[in-house]
Every structure is written in structure tokens, then in C-alpha cells.
Amino acid sequence: MIRLAIRNLFQNRTRLIISVGGVALALMLILSLDGIVRWIQTRVAAYIDASEADIWVAQAGVRNMHMASSSLSSERALEVGRVEGVDSVTPILYLTNVVVAGEERTISYIIGLPEEAQAGRPWIVSAGRGDPRPGGAVIDQGIAEASGIGLGDRVELLGADFEVVGLSGGTTSLTNSIAFISSEDFARLRASPDTVSFLLVRVEASAPPDKIARLIEDQVEGVTAQTREQFSAQERKVVRDMSTDLVTIMNSVGFLIGLAVMGLTVYTATLSRRAEYGVLKALGARNRDLYLSVGVQALASVVLGLAAGLAFTLLLAGIVPRIVSNLGLEVSLESLGKVATASLIFASTAALLPIRQIRGLDPAVVFRGK
Amino acid sequence: MLVARKNLIQEKTRFALSVGGVALAIMLVLILDGFQVGMYRQITSYLDHSEGSLVVAQEGVVNLIGATSLLPLGTRAQVEAVEGVQGVAPILSQFVILDLHDKKQPAYLVGYSPELGGGPWEIVEGREPEVDEEMVFDRVLAERHAIGVGDRVVLMDRSYRIVGLSGGTTSWMTSFLFLRKSAVESLLLSPGATSFLLVVVADGQSPEIIRDRISRLSGVDAMLKSEVQANDSRLLARFFSAPVRLMTAIAFLVGVLVVGLVIYTATVERQREYGVLKALGARNRLLYKVVLAQAALAALVGTGLGILLARAASAAIMAARPQFLVVMQSEMAGRAIVIGLGMGLLAALFPARVLAGLAPAEVFRR
């Protein structure tokens, strides 16, 4: 019966392609939305993850970088540096502003870096240098390409002109890019010479970062210290919490579409095979055997649909970043598990639809030529 | 047309499933559209309701949302002295992340001077802040987290007492919170700082002329409110248009395949009847028309249902999650019909090969 079901499924290739394609696209809706959100989560925390800092120290109560502001007196850097187990402290300045490159205006995190920074530098430098130094700026390579500018060209940041001295990679996300200038320029343009935004702390080789973070909070007033992993997790949580409701709504619609497509596929397949099922019944096959045949077809369709949906999504993940510089997809095992579960529900629900047809099928129908 | 309709609706379950599939795809397209329009409205709501017709920002900053602006010290006095300026409301604004019930909630914090303006435009309960430790909180966000007037909220390790709840200040991305300007200066460790000036132009004066006069000042850019609103909308479109377009394209393809599957199956099932028509002299063009009519009918019925579903779903979404604004504009229905017809047109291609290869004699061989 299983062999019969598979042969039935593959006999009409056009219908198979349409139905598998439909299921694949419905699953792709869920997979790609999940993939986009996951990509944003990774990118939003990319700077923190690649910062090489073991601990991030911020203004008391500030636990995020994205959509947040932190101000610390520059004296705090000295105090943190005196905490036992701290190897180096890199103070950085940060705010969100516009990078004007040619005709393009891009919202960017502007990072003010001190010379010879031990942490927080651009982690992929595809051209030029990573250390901006006074008068220089390191901007995202994708932004530079989109604006048609390169090394030696001028860009506007914080209302001032800078020479592009480096191009960085991995520094763009859906909402913004990251640009680096020197702390000196940053402080001058913001007229805030005694203030820094975050302290990037590296600990001694044998020192556990979580313990040192607690020591910093105990010994330095008005700061919140988190390990890099904690800080990064908080950053991802912002994206996750913001997108949860939206993703749930979209996934629900995707799920319903998948259900309708799969139901339609199995129902039409059964309908068109009515005569064959009648023959089987006339030859003594029980309803149970026919249900099995329908179930196997439904299952095989969703398995193929799942594989095709995954393949399409992976293809999309490869193509999208080449077309849209601030968008990408990251397919995860968790998402795959989610769509696999949805597929099983599609198959089992769809297999229930033609039950009434099979049950009411008259074996004599085949002899009447209907 | 009669043949097409009869052929299509003969098998009712199949017809219902195909209409349902198209309707869901259209619903998804419309909800995405409505969500995007709603976001644009929400993102400009502050400027829609705030004082004045001009916004003064740090030079190079052209957005209210998205970029940090810090005006040079003394800018307020310089702008007030510009001929044709009637009033100036300074605000200090900054995105902040609230931790509410273990959820991260971005909020746009506005520091304003109640006597000058720039604060909440609708207080639904309570009053405006009178001292630095008082706050006006967004009503929808307050309801979601069971917070009310008199409760305290921690912002960057400082505690503020809610004295008022504001209406029309929520969005999916962020909600507005209002403190006195001096309170935000203290919170951000930026004494005397100002992000933007909201400028009221004197009666009879042209906002464009005053804008140009203010822009001559050093270190600042003056813009019409409508320009800043357009810039904020453009910024938002840059963030969200690509994912929304991607989702819409997938939904469209799903709709094409759903209609295609039904039309294809219906055509294959009726091969003999089509063969009879061919044997009686009907040309392929006529058969294509029958198939196309079926596809268009299924797509249009599905589109109609999809429009109704989208309206119902958007109402349900906004009732359950008031932070979402899904705006259904009348022109969207027209667009949905065009999309639906597009689905039908493409879907009709699937059975075209079957019809073209059909031998008229086939009917007599069976």
C-alpha cells in the first residue's frame, strides 16, 4: 500500500511540483521570518561579541547598547583599572548618528576609539587600517560600496568631514551600520571631554570575568558591569522581545496557509484517484488501507515540501545579502524543528480531509466509469 | 463563463480550500501593508501633535527618531532672537530600554519644559510632571504591564513616580515617556543639553523663510516638521521595506500555486469534456479562456474573502496587542484585487500545456 501511495504521488509530476512548491513556500514564510529575526539578533550584538572585551562597564542601570545611552565620568576608567584582576581598560564613546557618504545617509553607531585601543576595534578590516586616528574614519564596506566611495574619500559624521582610512566588514545590520572615529574627534565634536560611554575591560589570564565584574560593581560607584556574554545576551533579548508578537502573528498566518495548501493537495489528489481507490475497494482493500495510502502521500508531500522549503530558504540566505546590504537570514536548527513540527501537523490534518470521501466510496463506482 | 464556473465549483471542498488559500495569502499581504502604514503613522505621531511648524536639530541630523542630536550651547537664545520666531520649545530626547517584567521594552524618552511645550498631547489620567522625579507614562505600555498612576518605574537605576498616563503615544517599536527636561539632563549626565528645538512661527510669517533664516546659524539645521516626518518615514522604510517585500513575494507565490493546483486538477479531471469541445471545433484559445476564467474566479473570490479576513484579523490584532496599528486603506483593496488577478493569470499557465496537447480524438478512444 505504501508503494502504491508513493507511485500515486509521483505519477502526476506537475501536480506534485505545484503541491510540494506550495508547502515549501508556506514553510519558507516561517523559516525566512525566523531567519531574518535571528540574523538581526546576531548582527545587533556583533560589535559586542567581537569586541575582545571580557567585561563591559556602563552607567548604572544601563544594560544595553542598542537604543540606549550611557555616560560615565572618565575618572571611572582609572578606578576600574585599579580593580584587582583587571588587565586593561579601553574607554569608548558611542552614540547613534548619521553617516553621510556621497548621496547616501545611513544611521550608524558612531564609536569613538582611543589610540592603541585594546578592545572595541573593527574586527574585520577589508581595506586600509582599523585604527581611525584623528581626522580619519573607518566605515562599513557595504555602505562605502553603496555610496561609491573608497579609501581617501570624505564622509560626514557628527556634522564634520572625515577621511575614509579604513573599510570594515560585518558592521551593518537591518537598522544601522557602525563607524569608527578617534575618541579625540568624538569628544571635540560633542563638547564632552570628560565623559565616556562604556569601558571595555580585559581581565588577566587567570581571572574569571564574572567575578571581576562583581568586584567592579562593588568597588566603583555608579556603574553596571556585565561580562561580554551577559551584555550580548541582553542585546539579543531586545530584538527578541520586540519581535516576538510580530513573529507570532506572521508565523500563524504562514501556518494557516501551509495547512490550506497541504489540505488542498491531499484532497485533490484523493479526489482524482477516486476510481483507483474504488478498484482497490472492489479488490478487497479495507478503508484502513486506503487511509494509510492517503496518509503516506500527505507525509511524503510535506517531507519533500520541507526539503524544498529549506533549500529555497538557504538559497535566499545566500542571495539576499548580495542584493540588500542591510538584510540577511540565519537558518537555525530551532527554526527547522519548528517547521518540521508544523509540517507534521499539516500532513496529519490534511490526511483527515478526504476520510469522508474514502469511507463513502462505492467499489462499484469504477465499473460505472465515473 | 458558465462552463468555467460550473467546472470550478462542482467540487465544493476543493473550491473552498483554494479560496481559503488565496484568501490567507491576500490577508497576509494586506496585513503586512497595513502594518507598514501603521508604523509610519505611529513613528510621526510626536511631530503630528507637537508645537510649532519647524524643528531645529544639530547640523547633519535630519531625523527625530534614529539619530542623536545635540545642539550647540546657546542655540535656543539665538533661535528665539531670529525675526519671525514666536516661541521655542526645547526638548532633550533619547531612546532608553526599560526592563519590565523580564521584558526589554524600548521607549523614547522626551525631556520637556511643561511651560514651553513638547510634552504629551493627551493626558488620559493624572497630570504632567511638576518635579524631576515625576513621569508621564504611555497608557498602552502601562496597561500591558499593569502599571498605573502612583507606581514607580526604574530608568537607568533611577526611580520615577508615574503621575500621568498619555494617550496616542505608543507604537510597536517604542512608546513615549515624558520627564521634565532637567530630569533627563540629570539622568543622561548632560547638564544644559538640548536635542531639538520645536519652533513656533509668528502669525503671517512663512515657515520656509524662517527655516532658512535659522539654518544660517552655526552648527544647526532647521527643517519643516513635514520634512522631518518624511525623513523618519523614509528611515523606517529603509529598515522594513526589504523584509516586508520578501514576505509579500512569498505570499504571492503561495497564492499562485494554490490557484494553479486547483485549476490544473480541475482541467485534468475534465480532459474528456475539453476533448469533446475540441472535437466540436473549439479552438485552443477558447479553452484557455475557460481555464483563465476559472483561475480569475477562484482568485477573485479568494481576494474578496482575503480583504474581509484582513479587516477582521487587523481588528483582532489591535484588540489583543494595542501597540500594533494596522491601517486598512481603501486603495489597498484595489491593490489586493490586482494582486489576486495576477495570481489567477499566472496560475492559468499551469494547465495550458495539458490543453495544448489534448487530442480531440481522445474522447472517442475512451
XYZ file of C-alpha atoms in Angstrom:
736
model
C 0.000 0.000 0.000
C 2.922 2.319 0.807
C 4.450 1.607 -2.608
C 1.138 2.318 -4.245
C 0.872 5.624 -2.359
C 4.335 6.726 -3.444
C 3.662 5.748 -7.078
C 0.377 7.595 -6.954
C 2.142 10.669 -5.645
C 4.836 10.666 -8.303
C 2.621 9.711 -11.223
C 1.497 13.242 -11.964
C 4.632 15.365 -11.782
C 3.008 18.724 -12.443
C 0.614 18.306 -9.546
C 3.428 17.047 -7.333
C 5.577 20.084 -8.175
C 2.714 22.501 -7.514
C 1.741 20.930 -4.200
C 5.299 20.479 -2.935
C 6.041 24.038 -4.060
C 3.023 25.346 -2.155
C 4.016 23.584 1.064
C 7.638 24.651 0.546
C 6.667 28.308 0.187
C 4.419 28.242 3.261
C 7.257 26.716 5.298
C 9.652 29.181 3.728
C 7.492 32.024 5.075
C 8.029 30.742 8.607
C 11.696 29.831 8.057
C 12.662 33.098 6.416
C 10.947 35.265 9.031
C 12.711 33.329 11.783
C 15.934 33.589 9.788
C 15.644 37.368 9.464
C 14.985 37.855 13.200
C 17.887 35.565 14.112
C 20.205 37.402 11.716
C 19.202 40.738 13.272
C 19.895 39.316 16.739
C 23.360 38.181 15.689
C 24.169 41.438 13.920
C 22.867 43.671 16.695
C 25.286 42.016 19.102
C 28.116 41.601 16.585
C 30.180 44.524 17.885
C 29.915 43.294 21.459
C 30.688 39.686 20.504
C 33.773 40.715 18.524
C 34.918 43.431 20.934
C 37.606 41.284 22.614
C 36.468 42.808 25.913
C 35.803 40.379 28.759
C 33.631 42.875 30.643
C 31.504 45.841 29.558
C 31.115 48.613 32.130
C 28.237 51.097 31.644
C 26.416 53.812 33.539
C 24.495 52.317 36.473
C 21.301 50.663 35.263
C 22.334 50.583 31.589
C 22.338 47.002 30.355
C 22.162 47.584 26.607
C 23.964 49.383 23.885
C 21.306 49.311 21.152
C 18.752 52.140 21.639
C 20.421 53.131 24.892
C 22.664 55.847 26.256
C 25.452 55.530 28.797
C 27.541 58.315 30.314
C 30.470 57.774 32.673
C 32.948 60.216 34.074
C 36.385 59.487 32.592
C 37.663 59.076 36.177
C 35.748 55.802 36.323
C 38.228 54.322 33.847
C 41.050 54.875 36.335
C 39.001 53.424 39.201
C 38.070 50.336 37.172
C 41.714 49.934 36.147
C 42.682 49.680 39.820
C 40.346 46.719 40.497
C 42.301 43.513 41.103
C 42.293 41.178 38.106
C 41.746 43.944 35.531
C 44.385 43.863 32.817
C 43.339 46.806 30.623
C 40.524 49.338 30.302
C 39.530 50.846 26.952
C 37.089 53.750 27.237
C 34.895 54.189 24.174
C 32.427 56.884 23.211
C 29.204 55.959 21.496
C 26.068 57.490 20.044
C 23.748 56.996 17.118
C 24.147 59.463 14.268
C 24.111 59.723 10.506
C 26.989 58.855 8.197
C 26.726 60.949 5.052
C 28.665 59.210 2.296
C 28.073 60.744 -1.117
C 24.299 60.899 -1.564
C 23.709 58.118 0.980
C 22.664 58.874 4.566
C 22.933 55.904 6.892
C 22.054 55.689 10.555
C 25.162 54.449 12.325
C 26.564 53.704 15.706
C 29.464 56.122 15.938
C 32.232 54.675 18.081
C 34.970 56.927 19.417
C 38.129 54.825 19.838
C 41.285 55.832 21.730
C 44.626 55.248 20.023
C 46.028 51.764 20.585
C 42.690 50.536 21.907
C 42.932 47.099 23.492
C 39.317 46.279 22.670
C 36.368 47.532 20.638
C 38.194 47.965 17.336
C 36.708 46.966 13.971
C 37.181 43.197 13.832
C 37.241 42.745 10.052
C 39.218 45.343 8.134
C 38.829 44.695 4.407
C 40.799 47.745 3.260
C 43.008 50.408 4.862
C 43.529 50.408 8.605
C 41.313 49.703 11.617
C 42.666 52.483 13.806
C 40.898 55.705 12.702
C 43.270 58.251 14.382
C 42.322 61.967 14.402
C 40.698 63.124 11.174
C 40.070 59.584 9.953
C 37.014 57.344 9.879
C 36.546 53.610 9.394
C 33.176 52.910 7.801
C 31.325 49.787 6.730
C 32.429 48.368 3.402
C 28.841 47.778 2.214
C 27.903 51.390 2.923
C 31.018 52.585 1.102
C 30.233 50.397 -1.918
C 26.596 51.539 -1.991
C 27.763 55.180 -1.922
C 30.539 54.633 -4.451
C 33.288 55.869 -2.139
C 36.593 54.339 -1.103
C 39.765 54.966 0.876
C 40.824 58.621 0.806
C 37.299 59.894 0.085
C 35.438 62.164 2.501
C 32.417 61.315 4.649
C 30.430 63.433 7.082
C 29.978 62.289 10.684
C 28.592 64.314 13.605
C 28.422 67.268 11.246
C 32.163 67.186 10.437
C 34.233 65.920 7.481
C 36.436 62.836 7.848
C 38.774 60.987 5.509
C 37.898 57.332 4.989
C 41.016 55.489 6.231
C 39.542 52.005 6.576
C 36.659 49.811 5.467
C 35.212 47.309 7.921
C 33.235 44.108 7.382
C 30.324 42.629 9.367
C 29.397 46.082 10.645
C 25.965 46.536 9.158
C 22.552 45.399 10.320
C 18.926 45.987 9.337
C 18.745 49.247 11.243
C 22.239 50.711 11.234
C 25.918 50.359 10.428
C 28.922 51.004 12.666
C 31.502 53.737 12.018
C 34.698 54.376 13.977
C 36.426 57.695 14.613
C 39.026 58.715 17.189
C 37.923 59.500 20.763
C 39.662 62.844 20.373
C 37.455 63.880 17.426
C 34.354 62.452 19.078
C 34.877 64.368 22.326
C 35.682 67.589 20.478
C 32.570 67.394 18.299
C 30.290 66.520 21.204
C 31.957 69.007 23.538
C 32.157 66.386 26.274
C 35.862 65.900 27.066
C 35.417 64.316 30.491
C 32.748 61.786 29.605
C 32.937 58.310 28.108
C 30.146 55.906 27.210
C 31.437 52.409 28.018
C 34.563 50.904 29.495
C 35.797 47.781 27.737
C 37.694 45.710 30.261
C 40.106 42.859 29.620
C 40.914 40.707 32.579
C 44.143 38.927 33.490
C 44.529 35.461 32.033
C 43.581 33.566 35.174
C 40.816 35.891 36.352
C 37.174 34.808 35.858
C 35.276 37.688 34.135
C 32.035 37.242 36.118
C 33.909 37.535 39.409
C 35.818 40.615 38.256
C 32.534 42.177 37.024
C 31.090 41.792 40.541
C 34.259 43.279 42.033
C 33.977 46.287 39.699
C 30.358 46.891 40.711
C 31.316 46.607 44.400
C 34.330 48.894 44.218
C 33.316 51.522 41.639
C 30.305 53.721 42.277
C 27.586 54.344 39.684
C 28.421 51.586 37.204
C 26.887 48.373 35.910
C 29.422 45.713 34.874
C 28.476 42.713 32.755
C 30.529 40.010 31.115
C 30.630 40.168 27.338
C 28.295 37.170 27.128
C 25.772 38.756 29.513
C 25.850 42.061 27.677
C 25.455 40.345 24.306
C 22.523 38.267 25.617
C 20.789 41.467 26.804
C 21.260 42.946 23.356
C 19.740 39.916 21.618
C 16.881 39.997 24.093
C 15.889 43.491 22.940
C 15.398 42.222 19.385
C 13.696 39.031 20.578
C 11.275 40.837 22.892
C 10.481 43.469 20.259
C 9.807 40.925 17.537
C 8.051 38.143 19.477
C 4.486 39.341 18.870
C 5.136 40.204 15.247
C 6.808 36.865 14.527
C 3.954 35.003 16.234
C 1.349 36.758 14.078
C 3.241 36.167 10.853
C 4.052 32.569 11.729
C 0.371 31.910 12.472
C -0.618 33.181 9.034
C 2.173 31.134 7.429
C 0.980 28.102 9.354
C -2.629 28.527 8.194
C -1.507 28.978 4.591
C 0.563 25.790 4.844
C -2.407 23.961 6.271
C -4.692 25.138 3.437
C -2.143 24.230 0.754
C -1.489 20.795 2.189
C -5.193 20.114 2.710
C -5.861 21.132 -0.857
C -3.067 18.928 -2.166
C -4.152 15.764 -0.399
C -7.818 16.391 -1.041
C -7.411 16.958 -4.792
C -5.024 14.005 -5.092
C -7.552 11.712 -3.417
C -10.375 13.113 -5.486
C -8.597 12.461 -8.758
C -7.745 8.909 -7.669
C -11.323 8.067 -6.720
C -11.622 5.470 -9.456
C -8.352 3.739 -8.426
C -9.443 3.680 -4.799
C -12.747 2.186 -5.970
C -10.843 -0.599 -7.754
C -8.834 -1.261 -4.619
C -12.001 -1.452 -2.565
C -13.560 -3.788 -5.120
C -10.459 -5.967 -4.836
C -10.919 -6.205 -1.083
C -8.816 -3.337 0.302
C -10.193 -2.024 3.576
C -10.806 1.624 4.380
C -7.830 1.448 6.754
C -5.521 0.538 3.832
C -6.787 3.475 1.831
C -6.330 5.861 4.791
C -2.761 4.599 5.037
C -2.214 5.352 1.369
C -3.561 8.903 1.794
C -1.507 9.412 4.974
C 1.700 8.249 3.288
C 1.108 10.603 0.365
C 0.486 13.503 2.726
C 3.611 12.698 4.719
C 5.764 12.283 1.615
C 4.465 15.603 0.240
C 5.362 17.531 3.382
C 8.764 15.867 3.672
C 9.512 16.931 0.105
C 7.984 20.351 0.814
C 10.131 20.707 3.919
C 13.283 19.820 1.996
C 12.377 22.217 -0.816
C 11.408 24.962 1.656
C 14.734 24.582 3.445
C 16.625 24.603 0.152
C 14.778 27.741 -1.021
C 15.456 29.488 2.294
C 19.157 28.598 2.205
C 19.273 29.884 -1.359
C 17.587 33.078 -0.221
C 20.083 33.378 2.645
C 22.852 33.293 0.046
C 21.238 35.724 -2.385
C 19.609 38.372 -0.138
C 22.829 39.842 1.389
C 24.197 40.301 -2.140
C 21.150 42.306 -3.174
C 20.243 44.106 0.065
C 23.273 45.181 2.079
C 21.395 45.569 5.386
C 19.462 42.295 5.382
C 20.321 38.641 5.832
C 18.898 35.332 7.007
C 20.306 32.894 9.528
C 18.658 29.478 9.444
C 18.871 27.665 12.761
C 18.136 24.122 13.938
C 15.490 25.561 16.253
C 13.615 27.076 13.304
C 13.982 23.846 11.401
C 12.481 21.944 14.346
C 9.591 24.398 14.397
C 8.762 23.984 10.712
C 9.235 20.200 10.915
C 6.590 20.128 13.658
C 4.341 22.381 11.575
C 4.840 20.017 8.618
C 3.726 17.017 10.645
C 0.612 18.899 11.702
C -0.014 19.869 8.056
C 0.275 16.228 6.966
C -1.885 14.720 9.688
C -4.608 17.368 9.359
C -4.596 17.171 5.573
C -4.876 13.376 5.689
C -8.105 13.699 7.676
C -9.867 15.747 4.988
C -10.585 13.024 2.416
C -11.734 10.462 5.023
C -15.384 11.074 4.227
C -14.730 10.540 0.534
C -12.933 7.265 1.093
C -15.444 5.978 3.573
C -18.351 6.754 1.266
C -16.641 5.353 -1.802
C -18.701 2.721 -3.587
C -16.484 -0.065 -5.024
C -18.916 -0.300 -7.919
C -18.096 3.258 -8.946
C -15.215 2.015 -11.035
C -17.487 -0.175 -13.083
C -19.852 2.680 -13.729
C -16.983 4.561 -15.343
C -17.236 7.575 -13.062
C -18.020 31.650 -18.328
C -20.829 29.349 -17.285
C -18.692 26.294 -18.071
C -15.817 27.790 -16.095
C -17.945 28.497 -13.048
C -19.642 25.095 -13.084
C -16.329 23.310 -13.522
C -14.800 25.203 -10.649
C -17.477 24.921 -8.017
C -18.580 21.403 -8.798
C -16.288 20.029 -6.106
C -17.132 22.307 -3.193
C -14.481 21.249 -0.661
C -11.730 21.761 -3.223
C -13.123 25.136 -4.179
C -13.375 26.174 -0.525
C -9.772 25.124 0.143
C -8.467 27.026 -2.853
C -10.435 30.144 -1.971
C -9.194 29.807 1.624
C -5.563 29.500 0.485
C -5.785 32.581 -1.733
C -7.659 34.476 0.989
C -4.934 33.740 3.540
C -2.206 34.812 1.125
C -4.070 38.061 0.344
C -4.725 38.580 4.047
C -1.006 38.278 4.763
C -0.154 40.793 2.035
C -2.771 43.256 3.337
C -1.774 42.888 6.988
C 1.879 43.489 6.088
C 0.861 46.552 4.094
C -1.415 47.836 6.856
C 1.241 47.213 9.453
C 3.767 49.225 7.476
C 1.343 52.153 7.031
C 0.517 51.966 10.756
C 4.208 52.120 11.647
C 4.662 55.250 9.548
C 1.756 56.908 11.347
C 2.991 55.897 14.774
C 6.538 56.989 14.112
C 5.457 60.527 13.212
C 2.805 60.877 15.932
C 5.019 63.012 18.184
C 5.612 65.615 15.486
C 1.989 65.368 14.341
C 0.927 66.675 17.731
C 3.822 68.757 18.989
C 4.095 72.541 18.979
C 5.348 74.604 16.089
C 5.984 74.099 12.420
C 9.796 73.891 12.442
C 12.336 71.541 14.025
C 15.890 72.658 14.748
C 18.496 69.888 15.053
C 22.239 69.538 15.265
C 23.835 70.120 11.859
C 23.663 66.953 9.776
C 20.841 65.374 11.781
C 17.663 65.144 9.721
C 15.642 62.681 11.819
C 13.891 62.930 15.134
C 13.879 59.160 15.650
C 17.061 57.275 14.955
C 19.805 59.854 15.334
C 21.112 61.564 18.434
C 21.106 65.327 18.145
C 22.944 67.663 20.488
C 22.580 71.363 19.795
C 25.451 73.752 20.495
C 25.049 75.608 23.789
C 23.207 78.912 23.373
C 21.261 77.803 20.293
C 17.901 78.343 21.980
C 18.617 82.033 22.660
C 19.907 82.518 19.104
C 16.774 80.955 17.582
C 14.482 82.960 19.844
C 16.206 86.105 18.535
C 15.513 85.228 14.874
C 12.945 87.552 13.369
C 9.579 85.833 12.847
C 10.035 83.271 15.629
C 7.184 83.404 18.103
C 8.157 80.643 20.515
C 10.682 77.858 21.092
C 10.206 74.591 22.976
C 13.492 72.799 23.721
C 13.461 69.028 24.195
C 16.153 66.533 25.196
C 15.320 63.104 23.837
C 16.933 59.693 23.960
C 15.967 56.077 23.394
C 16.051 54.026 26.591
C 15.457 50.342 27.285
C 13.083 49.551 30.129
C 13.200 46.196 31.879
C 9.548 45.451 32.636
C 8.535 42.014 33.901
C 11.676 40.494 32.437
C 10.890 42.008 29.037
C 13.035 44.549 27.231
C 10.888 47.468 26.179
C 12.429 50.250 24.105
C 10.998 53.679 24.880
C 11.617 57.149 23.505
C 12.264 59.424 26.435
C 11.355 63.079 25.956
C 12.555 65.696 28.390
C 10.477 68.841 28.038
C 9.535 72.012 29.856
C 5.794 71.904 30.642
C 5.532 75.685 30.443
C 7.054 75.730 26.907
C 5.586 72.599 25.313
C 6.888 69.467 23.622
C 5.246 67.116 26.101
C 2.325 64.669 25.938
C -0.619 65.928 23.863
C -3.244 63.763 25.521
C -3.203 63.031 29.236
C -5.796 60.312 29.778
C -5.222 60.091 33.508
C -3.339 62.187 36.074
C -1.273 65.251 35.203
C 2.049 66.450 33.786
C 5.276 66.169 35.827
C 5.866 69.042 38.266
C 9.174 67.885 39.742
C 12.134 65.930 38.374
C 11.203 62.578 39.869
C 7.772 62.531 38.211
C 6.976 60.931 34.878
C 4.179 60.628 32.329
C 3.991 57.047 31.058
C 2.393 55.656 27.905
C -1.071 54.265 28.718
C -0.876 51.161 26.482
C 2.507 50.143 27.850
C 1.222 50.780 31.371
C -1.796 48.532 30.785
C 0.364 45.763 29.323
C 2.471 45.742 32.467
C -0.290 46.517 34.995
C 1.312 49.841 35.913
C -0.760 52.835 36.993
C -0.586 56.385 38.298
C 1.282 56.393 41.607
C 3.507 53.413 40.692
C 7.257 53.783 40.345
C 9.379 52.882 37.322
C 13.150 52.408 37.291
C 15.038 54.051 34.460
C 18.806 53.541 34.325
C 18.903 52.880 38.072
C 16.808 55.923 38.964
C 13.274 55.643 40.233
C 10.462 57.828 38.903
C 6.855 58.108 40.063
C 4.178 57.966 37.394
C 1.873 60.978 37.757
C 0.130 60.779 34.387
C -0.743 58.394 31.570
C -0.610 59.612 27.981
C -2.708 58.514 25.014
C -1.645 58.129 21.366
C 1.990 57.688 22.392
C 2.531 54.014 21.642
C 3.881 52.048 18.745
C 5.089 48.539 18.086
C 8.713 49.655 18.217
C 8.666 52.086 21.061
C 6.472 54.005 23.474
C 6.913 57.614 24.540
C 7.802 58.565 28.112
C 7.891 62.144 29.335
C 10.048 63.691 32.066
C 10.914 67.273 32.816
C 13.893 68.351 30.701
C 16.024 68.993 33.772
C 15.356 65.400 34.893
C 16.621 63.967 31.581
C 19.695 66.236 31.693
C 20.499 64.782 35.105
C 19.749 61.197 34.020
C 21.997 61.418 30.950
C 24.673 63.356 32.870
C 24.319 66.143 30.287
C 23.545 69.411 32.118
C 22.144 72.097 29.809
C 21.930 69.714 26.839
C 19.207 70.102 24.211
C 18.453 67.729 21.338
C 15.875 69.607 19.308
C 14.001 72.893 19.297
C 10.344 72.955 18.278
C 9.816 76.389 16.772
C 6.510 78.258 16.523
C 6.483 80.779 13.714
C 4.721 84.114 14.260
C 1.370 84.607 12.551
C 1.677 85.721 8.953
C 5.282 84.534 8.651
C 6.343 81.916 6.126
C 7.792 78.808 7.847
C 10.113 78.246 4.858
C 11.633 81.725 5.199
C 12.111 81.344 8.973
C 13.623 77.886 8.388
C 16.200 79.364 6.028
C 16.994 82.155 8.497
C 17.573 79.694 11.355
C 19.695 77.413 9.153
C 22.194 80.229 8.771
C 23.087 79.811 12.453
C 26.260 77.873 13.112
C 26.063 74.132 13.882
C 22.332 73.682 13.338
C 19.869 72.612 10.665
C 16.274 73.837 10.614
C 13.596 71.793 8.880
C 9.868 71.932 8.365
C 8.084 69.399 10.560
C 6.807 67.729 7.406
C 10.403 67.265 6.198
C 11.455 65.567 9.429
C 8.345 63.378 9.319
C 9.165 62.356 5.753
C 12.765 61.625 6.758
C 11.627 59.460 9.687
C 9.225 57.550 7.441
C 11.968 57.050 4.858
C 14.295 55.785 7.545
C 11.695 53.310 8.733
C 11.001 52.204 5.166
C 14.722 51.535 4.757
C 14.606 49.207 7.777
C 11.446 47.334 6.996
C 10.675 47.509 3.289
C 13.055 44.678 2.333
C 11.664 42.057 4.791
C 8.081 43.115 4.043
C 8.665 42.878 0.284
C 10.204 39.430 0.755
C 7.200 38.188 2.755
C 4.754 39.692 0.234
C 6.534 37.989 -2.666
C 6.363 34.612 -0.914
C 2.667 35.101 -0.098
C 2.009 35.981 -3.753
C 3.752 32.818 -4.981
C 1.775 30.716 -2.496
C -1.444 32.217 -3.900
C -0.344 31.429 -7.475
C 0.404 27.823 -6.579
C -2.870 27.351 -4.692
C -4.971 28.587 -7.614
C -2.678 26.751 -10.035
C -3.184 23.462 -8.233
C -6.954 23.757 -8.307
C -7.174 24.855 -11.921
C -4.712 22.211 -13.019
C -6.581 19.426 -11.213
C -9.943 20.644 -12.471
C -8.592 20.768 -16.032
C -7.036 17.306 -15.902
C -10.262 15.903 -14.495
C -12.266 17.473 -17.300
C -9.892 16.446 -20.104
C -12.607 14.451 -21.803
C -15.032 17.353 -21.805
C -12.344 19.648 -23.196
C -11.618 16.972 -25.813
C -15.293 16.962 -26.804
C -15.207 20.749 -27.137
C -12.105 20.468 -29.345
C -13.713 17.745 -31.424
C -16.710 20.031 -31.923
C -14.379 22.670 -33.340
C -13.456 24.764 -30.315
C -10.031 26.296 -30.672
C -7.332 26.258 -28.021
C -7.943 29.964 -27.444
C -11.488 29.268 -26.268
C -10.284 26.555 -23.880
C -7.623 28.866 -22.495
C -10.331 31.429 -21.888
C -12.371 28.884 -19.928
C -9.337 27.990 -17.807
C -8.402 31.634 -17.337
C -11.948 32.463 -16.278
C -11.805 29.672 -13.673
C -8.475 30.919 -12.335
C -9.670 34.526 -12.220
C -12.886 33.487 -10.492
C -11.077 31.458 -7.810
C -8.547 34.263 -7.298
C -11.194 36.990 -7.100
C -13.436 35.117 -4.667
C -10.324 34.381 -2.580
C -9.268 38.027 -2.769
C -12.696 39.213 -1.602
C -12.583 36.825 1.316
C -8.964 37.826 1.978
C -9.942 41.508 2.230
C -12.671 40.664 4.739
C -10.308 38.381 6.677
C -7.611 41.065 6.744
C -10.051 43.580 8.223
C -11.191 41.107 10.858
C -7.637 39.960 11.634
C -6.297 43.505 11.927
C -9.103 44.410 14.331
C -8.328 41.284 16.371
C -4.577 42.029 16.381
C -5.104 45.615 17.553
C -7.542 44.493 20.246
C -5.143 41.868 21.559
C -1.957 43.919 21.059
C -2.819 47.645 21.141
C 0.778 48.605 20.384
C 0.211 47.433 16.797
C -1.543 49.795 14.438
C -2.730 48.039 11.273
C -4.203 50.601 8.892
C -6.502 49.282 6.159
C -6.733 51.950 3.454
C -9.348 51.765 0.722
C -6.716 51.757 -2.037
C -5.256 48.584 -0.535
C -8.389 46.681 -1.622
C -7.752 47.777 -5.214
C -4.162 46.617 -4.936
C -5.303 43.296 -3.472
C -7.626 42.750 -6.450
C -4.763 43.443 -8.856
C -2.559 41.021 -6.921
C -5.371 38.425 -6.899
C -5.878 38.757 -10.652
C -2.121 38.432 -11.090
C -2.257 35.185 -9.131
C -5.100 33.923 -11.354
C -3.316 34.921 -14.554
C -0.110 33.109 -13.625
C -1.996 30.115 -12.232
C -3.809 29.668 -15.558
C -0.453 28.862 -17.155
C -0.206 25.539 -15.291
C -2.911 23.679 -17.272
C -2.080 25.433 -20.559
C 0.194 22.594 -21.659
C -2.482 20.000 -20.900
C -4.963 21.828 -23.108
C -2.496 22.449 -25.913
C -1.535 18.771 -26.090
C -5.073 17.485 -25.919
C -6.079 15.406 -28.952
C -9.735 15.867 -29.948
C -9.958 12.180 -30.792
C -9.036 11.180 -27.270
C -12.603 11.413 -26.112
C -13.666 8.805 -28.619
C -10.912 6.404 -27.635
C -12.177 6.076 -24.057
